[in-house]
Amino acid sequence: MPPMRLDLGYIHIKDIRFGATTAIDNGVLTIDRAELVSLLQQEPLFDRVDIELAHPGESCRVLRMLDVLEPRYRLNGANFPGALDANGLVGDGATRALKNVAVIETDQLAPRSRSLIDMSGPAAQYSPIANTHNVVLLPFPKKDVDKNDYRLAVKKAGLKTAIYLAAAAKDLTPDETQVFELPPVAANQGPKSLPRIAYIFPMHSHQHPTQQKETVFYGSNIQGFMPTIVHPNEILDGALMFSYSAFTWFAQNHPVILELYRRHGKDLWFAGVVLTVAPAVVAEKERNAFLNARLAKEVLNADGILATKIGGGAVDTDLMMTYTRAEEMGMKATLIIMERYPDTGITFVPENVNALVTPGLTRDPITLPAVDRVIGGETLHLDNANPDNTNPGLTPLPAKQEITVWMGDLVGAISQVGASRLTTYMS
């Protein structure tokens, strides 16, 4: 059987602007604003939809960010199957990707959201989303809509926009094409001189349960999801949309998968991916840790595993359990795991765990200068003594002014899957 092959054709975009038609010419993406708004306003939960653009280097702050996507269009087959198009599979064939462009969804029912990005100033060096040309969606809800239904509608609007924009590239020759292929598991052996590395990827923590109609993996809300083997191309090509605590742009550009592919056949052998979740019940955490390790060892024949984290402090326990089970089965293990507080760092680290990489400290403060323009809201709630911003007496601040936030508030600054430019060291 031939390897599953994905040809990602990159169109490098130098600028975006509104124009009479949606098209790409000489690296410039023009967007028919009225046509895109008309497409998105078909959603019955929206009262109206506005669209704004934000460019790298601009004195601009974007607030209330729900998710971020890279525009993608599959030339053959379903786009975001189960979540937008009908059921289907992804990870093979040809896909067009608009590089240097991001679609940003905002949640207009979340005035207390701390999620933001500055397109210039000190924050811009930490987030890749500050260095992309951004199409910002502002879907305003009708009165009394259900909050969760509205959020799902906003996420669907983001998917529609990602496809709409990238479809402008379907007849273009890519500026660059990257090929991703890995043989079926049974044939993916490689030379014995190279260590076989499996990636254990928790895509969600059920400490925050998904909604009944939420579409996370191939349209499933992943409640009851058990650890399983997936092809890494599926993650890159639109099978996964993060629910919370991460942004889908980082699944489409997954740094661990891209790096394992880059080094495949050179100094390691990419054995495959175990996709899993972090359950909310201790017994299920223990079960998943056993299964994660067994699938890596007995199915993927791995010599070592790398695991990342999605979620808050509770997931630290899941990762430590997986680490321990992997080493009990004779595999070397390494974790990428963020730190939350300066005083406590990682919630739980057993004595046997000695290979950790952190993508930064979420509660590290950073002061951002005043900006000329704000997209997504006029005010901002900031209570740095209360991580959840739940104080009912909190007075909102003008969003244009100088503010001090945490690094974890900056979208993409601390990527739990490892795209962060930050880290910490033991002293």
Short mmCIF file of C-alpha atoms in Angstrom, two decimals:
data_model
loop_
_atom_site.label_atom_id
_atom_site.label_comp_id
_atom_site.label_asym_id
_atom_site.label_seq_id
_atom_site.Cartn_x
_atom_site.Cartn_y
_atom_site.Cartn_z
CA MET A 1 0.00 0.00 0.00
CA PRO A 2 1.47 3.43 -0.92
CA PRO A 3 2.03 5.94 1.88
CA MET A 4 -0.66 8.45 2.67
CA ARG A 5 0.56 11.61 0.94
CA LEU A 6 -0.48 15.22 1.52
CA ASP A 7 0.74 17.95 -0.82
CA LEU A 8 0.39 21.27 0.99
CA GLY A 9 0.68 24.00 -1.62
CA TYR A 10 1.63 27.31 -0.04
CA ILE A 11 0.60 30.65 -1.56
CA HIS A 12 2.69 33.36 0.08
CA ILE A 13 0.53 36.43 0.66
CA LYS A 14 2.25 39.82 0.96
CA ASP A 15 -0.83 41.94 1.69
CA ILE A 16 -4.60 41.79 2.03
CA ARG A 17 -7.16 44.47 1.24
CA PHE A 18 -10.84 44.86 0.42
CA GLY A 19 -11.70 44.97 -3.29
CA ALA A 20 -14.36 44.36 -5.90
CA THR A 21 -13.73 40.61 -6.11
CA THR A 22 -12.05 37.99 -3.97
CA ALA A 23 -8.87 37.05 -5.81
CA ILE A 24 -5.10 36.71 -5.47
CA ASP A 25 -2.83 38.68 -7.77
CA ASN A 26 0.93 38.88 -7.39
CA GLY A 27 0.78 37.87 -3.75
CA VAL A 28 -2.00 40.31 -2.80
CA LEU A 29 -5.30 38.92 -1.56
CA THR A 30 -8.28 41.15 -2.27
CA ILE A 31 -11.53 40.35 -0.48
CA ASP A 32 -15.06 41.14 -1.64
CA ARG A 33 -16.23 42.28 1.75
CA ALA A 34 -19.94 42.43 0.84
CA GLU A 35 -19.90 38.92 -0.61
CA LEU A 36 -18.19 37.45 2.45
CA VAL A 37 -20.51 39.30 4.84
CA SER A 38 -23.50 38.02 2.87
CA LEU A 39 -22.19 34.45 3.15
CA LEU A 40 -21.72 34.70 6.93
CA GLN A 41 -25.01 36.49 7.59
CA GLN A 42 -26.86 33.41 6.39
CA GLU A 43 -26.39 32.20 9.97
CA PRO A 44 -29.76 32.82 11.70
CA LEU A 45 -28.17 33.45 15.12
CA PHE A 46 -26.30 36.54 13.87
CA ASP A 47 -27.89 39.96 13.90
CA ARG A 48 -25.10 41.27 11.68
CA VAL A 49 -21.49 40.52 10.78
CA ASP A 50 -18.68 43.03 10.40
CA ILE A 51 -15.23 42.25 9.02
CA GLU A 52 -12.05 44.20 9.73
CA LEU A 53 -8.44 43.75 8.64
CA ALA A 54 -5.37 43.99 10.87
CA HIS A 55 -1.82 44.09 9.53
CA PRO A 56 1.61 43.35 11.04
CA GLY A 57 3.20 46.48 12.50
CA GLU A 58 -0.11 48.33 12.78
CA SER A 59 -0.92 50.08 16.06
CA CYS A 60 -3.92 47.83 16.54
CA ARG A 61 -5.26 45.60 19.32
CA VAL A 62 -7.69 42.71 18.66
CA LEU A 63 -9.90 41.57 21.55
CA ARG A 64 -12.20 38.67 22.51
CA MET A 65 -10.54 36.12 20.25
CA LEU A 66 -12.33 32.77 20.14
CA ASP A 67 -10.28 30.86 17.56
CA VAL A 68 -7.73 31.45 14.80
CA LEU A 69 -7.42 29.55 11.51
CA GLU A 70 -5.20 29.52 8.49
CA PRO A 71 -7.18 29.74 5.20
CA ARG A 72 -7.15 26.29 3.59
CA TYR A 73 -8.90 24.71 0.62
CA ARG A 74 -8.74 21.01 -0.28
CA LEU A 75 -8.77 20.50 -4.03
CA ASN A 76 -10.27 17.01 -3.80
CA GLY A 77 -12.57 16.03 -0.96
CA ALA A 78 -14.31 17.55 2.01
CA ASN A 79 -13.08 20.63 3.87
CA PHE A 80 -13.22 20.36 7.67
CA PRO A 81 -15.36 17.19 7.37
CA GLY A 82 -17.97 16.70 10.03
CA ALA A 83 -17.57 20.26 11.23
CA LEU A 84 -18.59 22.02 8.03
CA ASP A 85 -18.69 19.69 5.02
CA ALA A 86 -20.25 16.25 5.14
CA ASN A 87 -18.36 13.28 6.50
CA GLY A 88 -15.09 12.46 4.78
CA LEU A 89 -11.41 11.98 5.42
CA VAL A 90 -8.49 14.41 5.18
CA GLY A 91 -4.72 14.10 5.13
CA ASP A 92 -4.17 13.02 1.55
CA GLY A 93 -4.40 14.71 -1.83
CA ALA A 94 -3.68 18.39 -2.45
CA THR A 95 -4.54 21.36 -0.25
CA ARG A 96 -3.93 25.06 -0.82
CA ALA A 97 -2.83 27.16 2.18
CA LEU A 98 -2.61 30.96 2.33
CA LYS A 99 0.58 31.65 4.29
CA ASN A 100 0.92 34.89 6.26
CA VAL A 101 -2.89 35.15 6.58
CA ALA A 102 -5.11 34.25 9.55
CA VAL A 103 -8.85 34.26 10.11
CA ILE A 104 -9.68 35.50 13.60
CA GLU A 105 -13.05 34.72 15.18
CA THR A 106 -14.23 37.06 17.93
CA ASP A 107 -16.79 36.22 20.61
CA GLN A 108 -19.06 39.23 21.07
CA LEU A 109 -20.74 37.60 24.09
CA ALA A 110 -17.46 37.49 26.03
CA PRO A 111 -16.75 41.06 27.20
CA ARG A 112 -14.60 39.67 30.04
CA SER A 113 -12.36 37.64 27.76
CA ARG A 114 -8.65 38.36 28.33
CA SER A 115 -7.64 36.87 25.00
CA LEU A 116 -5.99 39.52 22.80
CA ILE A 117 -3.25 40.31 20.36
CA ASP A 118 -1.30 43.51 19.66
CA MET A 119 -0.14 43.82 16.06
CA SER A 120 2.89 45.93 17.10
CA GLY A 121 4.93 46.72 20.18
CA PRO A 122 6.51 44.27 22.62
CA ALA A 123 3.73 41.66 22.35
CA ALA A 124 4.21 41.21 18.61
CA GLN A 125 7.52 39.39 18.98
CA TYR A 126 5.89 36.59 20.96
CA SER A 127 2.94 35.59 18.77
CA PRO A 128 2.93 34.36 15.16
CA ILE A 129 -0.60 35.77 14.86
CA ALA A 130 0.81 39.31 15.28
CA ASN A 131 2.88 38.68 12.16
CA THR A 132 0.09 37.52 9.86
CA HIS A 133 -2.37 39.66 7.88
CA ASN A 134 -5.56 39.06 9.81
CA VAL A 135 -9.17 38.89 8.67
CA VAL A 136 -11.14 39.59 11.84
CA LEU A 137 -14.75 38.38 12.04
CA LEU A 138 -17.17 40.31 14.24
CA PRO A 139 -20.42 38.31 14.33
CA PHE A 140 -22.95 40.15 16.53
CA PRO A 141 -25.64 37.88 18.01
CA LYS A 142 -29.36 38.37 17.97
CA LYS A 143 -30.99 39.13 21.31
CA ASP A 144 -31.25 36.27 23.82
CA VAL A 145 -29.38 33.65 21.74
CA ASP A 146 -27.89 30.75 23.64
CA LYS A 147 -24.25 31.47 24.44
CA ASN A 148 -22.99 28.03 23.44
CA ASP A 149 -25.02 27.91 20.22
CA TYR A 150 -23.64 31.32 19.32
CA ARG A 151 -20.04 30.21 19.90
CA LEU A 152 -20.55 27.18 17.66
CA ALA A 153 -22.01 29.45 14.98
CA VAL A 154 -18.98 31.73 15.24
CA LYS A 155 -16.62 28.78 14.84
CA LYS A 156 -18.53 27.64 11.76
CA ALA A 157 -18.27 31.18 10.36
CA GLY A 158 -14.50 30.95 10.79
CA LEU A 159 -14.38 27.68 8.84
CA LYS A 160 -16.51 29.14 6.05
CA THR A 161 -14.22 32.15 5.83
CA ALA A 162 -11.07 30.02 5.78
CA ILE A 163 -12.41 28.03 2.83
CA TYR A 164 -13.84 31.09 1.05
CA LEU A 165 -10.48 32.89 1.11
CA ALA A 166 -8.30 29.91 0.19
CA ALA A 167 -10.61 28.92 -2.68
CA ALA A 168 -9.18 31.98 -4.45
CA ALA A 169 -5.97 29.96 -4.77
CA LYS A 170 -7.44 26.74 -6.12
CA ASP A 171 -6.35 27.45 -9.71
CA LEU A 172 -3.00 29.00 -8.83
CA THR A 173 0.39 27.28 -8.95
CA PRO A 174 1.73 27.23 -5.38
CA ASP A 175 4.80 29.29 -4.56
CA GLU A 176 6.03 26.28 -2.60
CA THR A 177 4.79 22.75 -2.02
CA GLN A 178 5.63 20.63 0.99
CA VAL A 179 4.95 16.90 0.84
CA PHE A 180 4.00 14.94 3.97
CA GLU A 181 3.90 11.18 3.72
CA LEU A 182 4.29 8.37 6.20
CA PRO A 183 3.70 4.66 5.43
CA PRO A 184 0.95 2.60 7.07
CA VAL A 185 1.85 1.64 10.64
CA ALA A 186 2.71 -1.98 9.76
CA ALA A 187 5.17 -0.85 7.07
CA ASN A 188 6.62 2.14 8.92
CA GLN A 189 9.75 0.45 10.22
CA GLY A 190 12.91 2.39 9.29
CA PRO A 191 16.54 1.58 10.07
CA LYS A 192 17.37 0.20 13.53
CA SER A 193 20.07 2.85 13.88
CA LEU A 194 17.45 5.58 14.32
CA PRO A 195 15.29 5.93 17.46
CA ARG A 196 11.58 5.53 16.77
CA ILE A 197 9.66 8.44 18.29
CA ALA A 198 5.90 8.53 18.82
CA TYR A 199 3.95 11.67 19.59
CA ILE A 200 1.21 11.42 22.25
CA PHE A 201 -1.18 14.29 21.61
CA PRO A 202 -3.92 15.14 24.14
CA MET A 203 -6.24 17.33 22.06
CA HIS A 204 -8.56 18.32 24.91
CA SER A 205 -9.03 18.31 28.67
CA HIS A 206 -12.50 17.40 29.86
CA GLN A 207 -12.06 19.59 32.95
CA HIS A 208 -13.90 21.90 30.52
CA PRO A 209 -16.47 19.57 28.90
CA THR A 210 -17.25 20.08 25.23
CA GLN A 211 -20.78 21.02 24.18
CA GLN A 212 -23.16 18.40 22.80
CA LYS A 213 -23.05 19.85 19.28
CA GLU A 214 -19.42 20.92 19.37
CA THR A 215 -17.22 19.66 16.53
CA VAL A 216 -13.66 18.92 17.66
CA PHE A 217 -12.38 15.88 15.76
CA TYR A 218 -14.03 14.93 12.46
CA GLY A 219 -17.21 16.55 13.73
CA SER A 220 -17.30 14.65 17.04
CA ASN A 221 -17.55 16.42 20.39
CA ILE A 222 -15.05 13.76 21.61
CA GLN A 223 -16.97 13.00 24.80
CA GLY A 224 -15.99 9.41 25.60
CA PHE A 225 -13.05 9.53 23.20
CA MET A 226 -10.50 6.77 23.78
CA PRO A 227 -6.79 6.94 22.83
CA THR A 228 -6.28 5.93 19.22
CA ILE A 229 -3.72 6.01 16.41
CA VAL A 230 -4.22 8.71 13.78
CA HIS A 231 -2.14 9.72 10.79
CA PRO A 232 -0.29 13.00 11.46
CA ASN A 233 -1.51 14.37 8.12
CA GLU A 234 -5.06 14.35 9.44
CA ILE A 235 -4.10 16.84 12.17
CA LEU A 236 -2.42 19.12 9.63
CA ASP A 237 -5.27 18.98 7.13
CA GLY A 238 -8.39 20.00 9.04
CA ALA A 239 -9.61 17.03 11.08
CA LEU A 240 -9.12 18.84 14.41
CA MET A 241 -10.53 22.09 15.79
CA PHE A 242 -9.47 22.89 19.33
CA SER A 243 -12.25 23.51 21.85
CA TYR A 244 -10.46 25.78 24.32
CA SER A 245 -7.02 26.66 25.63
CA ALA A 246 -5.49 26.40 22.14
CA PHE A 247 -6.14 27.75 18.66
CA THR A 248 -6.77 25.70 15.53
CA TRP A 249 -4.03 27.57 13.61
CA PHE A 250 -1.56 25.60 15.78
CA ALA A 251 -3.10 22.27 14.75
CA GLN A 252 -2.87 23.22 11.07
CA ASN A 253 0.77 24.26 11.67
CA HIS A 254 1.48 21.76 14.44
CA PRO A 255 5.10 22.41 15.47
CA VAL A 256 5.76 18.96 16.95
CA ILE A 257 4.42 17.11 13.91
CA LEU A 258 6.27 19.42 11.51
CA GLU A 259 9.52 18.99 13.43
CA LEU A 260 9.18 15.19 13.61
CA TYR A 261 8.57 15.15 9.85
CA ARG A 262 11.59 17.42 9.29
CA ARG A 263 13.87 15.08 11.21
CA HIS A 264 12.28 11.85 9.96
CA GLY A 265 14.95 9.60 8.46
CA LYS A 266 17.79 11.90 9.57
CA ASP A 267 18.33 11.56 13.32
CA LEU A 268 15.02 9.88 14.28
CA TRP A 269 12.17 7.86 12.80
CA PHE A 270 8.66 9.33 13.14
CA ALA A 271 6.70 6.32 14.38
CA GLY A 272 3.26 7.98 14.44
CA VAL A 273 0.69 9.80 16.57
CA VAL A 274 -1.46 8.64 19.49
CA LEU A 275 -4.43 11.02 19.75
CA THR A 276 -5.95 11.16 23.21
CA VAL A 277 -7.81 13.33 25.72
CA ALA A 278 -7.38 14.20 29.39
CA PRO A 279 -10.43 12.82 31.24
CA ALA A 280 -11.97 14.45 34.31
CA VAL A 281 -12.05 11.25 36.44
CA VAL A 282 -8.93 9.80 38.07
CA ALA A 283 -9.69 6.19 37.06
CA GLU A 284 -10.07 7.29 33.44
CA LYS A 285 -6.83 9.26 33.61
CA GLU A 286 -5.04 6.10 34.73
CA ARG A 287 -6.70 4.05 31.98
CA ASN A 288 -5.75 6.53 29.27
CA ALA A 289 -2.16 6.71 30.50
CA PHE A 290 -1.86 2.92 30.16
CA LEU A 291 -3.45 2.97 26.71
CA ASN A 292 -1.37 5.92 25.48
CA ALA A 293 1.83 4.13 26.42
CA ARG A 294 0.73 0.72 25.13
CA LEU A 295 -0.33 2.06 21.74
CA ALA A 296 3.02 3.84 21.41
CA LYS A 297 4.98 0.74 22.46
CA GLU A 298 3.04 -2.21 21.08
CA VAL A 299 1.43 -0.72 17.96
CA LEU A 300 3.88 1.99 16.90
CA ASN A 301 6.92 0.11 18.26
CA ALA A 302 8.32 3.34 19.67
CA ASP A 303 11.62 3.68 21.51
CA GLY A 304 10.58 7.03 22.92
CA ILE A 305 7.57 9.31 23.26
CA LEU A 306 7.01 13.05 23.23
CA ALA A 307 3.79 14.35 24.77
CA THR A 308 2.24 17.81 24.96
CA LYS A 309 -0.54 19.35 26.99
CA ILE A 310 -3.86 21.11 26.29
CA GLY A 311 -5.70 22.60 29.25
CA GLY A 312 -5.08 23.86 32.76
CA GLY A 313 -3.28 22.49 35.80
CA ALA A 314 -5.33 19.27 36.05
CA VAL A 315 -3.77 17.96 32.84
CA ASP A 316 -0.34 18.00 34.44
CA THR A 317 -1.39 14.82 36.25
CA ASP A 318 -2.37 13.08 33.00
CA LEU A 319 0.98 13.89 31.42
CA MET A 320 2.94 12.64 34.42
CA MET A 321 0.96 9.39 34.39
CA THR A 322 1.66 8.89 30.67
CA TYR A 323 5.35 9.68 31.19
CA THR A 324 5.57 7.12 33.99
CA ARG A 325 3.76 4.36 32.08
CA ALA A 326 5.90 4.97 29.00
CA GLU A 327 9.13 4.59 30.95
CA GLU A 328 7.79 1.52 32.75
CA MET A 329 7.35 -0.03 29.28
CA GLY A 330 10.95 0.76 28.39
CA MET A 331 10.52 3.96 26.38
CA LYS A 332 12.24 7.25 27.01
CA ALA A 333 9.79 10.10 27.56
CA THR A 334 9.80 13.89 27.24
CA LEU A 335 7.00 16.36 27.97
CA ILE A 336 6.24 19.87 26.71
CA ILE A 337 4.27 21.40 29.55
CA MET A 338 3.62 25.06 30.35
CA GLU A 339 3.98 26.62 33.78
CA ARG A 340 1.08 28.60 35.20
CA TYR A 341 2.22 30.43 38.36
CA PRO A 342 5.68 31.72 39.37
CA ASP A 343 5.45 30.11 42.80
CA THR A 344 3.99 26.71 41.93
CA GLY A 345 5.13 26.18 38.32
CA ILE A 346 3.83 22.79 37.23
CA THR A 347 1.12 21.29 39.43
CA PHE A 348 2.59 17.82 39.94
CA VAL A 349 6.02 16.35 39.07
CA PRO A 350 6.90 12.84 40.36
CA GLU A 351 10.53 12.12 41.26
CA ASN A 352 11.03 9.84 38.24
CA VAL A 353 10.19 12.60 35.73
CA ASN A 354 13.35 14.34 34.55
CA ALA A 355 12.75 15.47 30.94
CA LEU A 356 10.46 18.52 30.73
CA VAL A 357 10.41 21.43 28.31
CA THR A 358 8.26 24.44 29.19
CA PRO A 359 6.90 26.88 26.58
CA GLY A 360 6.79 29.67 29.14
CA LEU A 361 5.00 30.94 32.23
CA THR A 362 1.39 32.03 31.67
CA ARG A 363 1.27 34.48 34.59
CA ASP A 364 4.37 36.38 33.53
CA PRO A 365 3.30 40.08 33.27
CA ILE A 366 3.92 42.25 30.22
CA THR A 367 3.01 45.93 29.76
CA LEU A 368 1.57 46.90 26.39
CA PRO A 369 1.60 50.52 25.15
CA ALA A 370 -1.51 52.44 24.07
CA VAL A 371 -2.71 51.72 20.53
CA ASP A 372 -4.46 53.80 17.86
CA ARG A 373 -7.14 51.28 16.96
CA VAL A 374 -9.03 48.44 18.66
CA ILE A 375 -11.03 45.67 16.97
CA GLY A 376 -13.49 43.52 18.89
CA GLY A 377 -14.66 45.88 21.63
CA GLU A 378 -14.19 49.31 23.17
CA THR A 379 -13.37 48.18 26.69
CA LEU A 380 -11.38 45.47 28.42
CA HIS A 381 -11.77 43.75 31.80
CA LEU A 382 -8.44 43.15 33.52
CA ASP A 383 -8.19 41.84 37.07
CA ASN A 384 -4.66 40.52 37.43
CA ALA A 385 -5.46 39.31 40.96
CA ASN A 386 -8.27 37.11 39.64
CA PRO A 387 -7.47 34.89 36.67
CA ASP A 388 -11.12 34.44 35.68
CA ASN A 389 -12.07 38.15 35.67
CA THR A 390 -15.23 37.19 37.60
CA ASN A 391 -15.36 40.12 40.06
CA PRO A 392 -18.80 41.67 39.36
CA GLY A 393 -17.58 45.06 40.56
CA LEU A 394 -14.69 45.18 38.10
CA THR A 395 -14.63 48.41 36.12
CA PRO A 396 -13.74 47.91 32.44
CA LEU A 397 -10.83 49.89 31.02
CA PRO A 398 -10.66 51.77 27.73
CA ALA A 399 -9.12 49.15 25.45
CA LYS A 400 -6.83 51.62 23.66
CA GLN A 401 -4.85 52.59 26.75
CA GLU A 402 -1.60 51.16 28.11
CA ILE A 403 -2.34 47.91 29.91
CA THR A 404 -0.50 45.21 31.83
CA VAL A 405 -1.56 41.65 31.04
CA TRP A 406 -0.16 38.15 31.44
CA MET A 407 1.84 36.45 28.72
CA GLY A 408 -0.86 33.78 28.67
CA ASP A 409 -3.38 36.41 27.54
CA LEU A 410 -1.47 37.00 24.29
CA VAL A 411 -2.83 34.63 21.67
CA GLY A 412 -0.08 32.27 20.58
CA ALA A 413 2.57 33.63 22.94
CA ILE A 414 2.52 30.44 25.01
CA SER A 415 1.60 27.61 22.69
CA GLN A 416 0.87 24.42 24.57
CA VAL A 417 1.85 22.36 21.54
CA GLY A 418 5.30 23.92 21.51
CA ALA A 419 5.25 26.85 19.06
CA SER A 420 6.19 29.27 21.84
CA ARG A 421 9.28 31.49 21.64
CA LEU A 422 9.42 31.39 25.44
CA THR A 423 10.75 28.83 27.85
CA THR A 424 12.12 28.58 31.38
CA TYR A 425 15.25 26.99 32.80
CA MET A 426 16.07 25.35 36.11
CA SER A 427 18.38 27.48 38.26
#
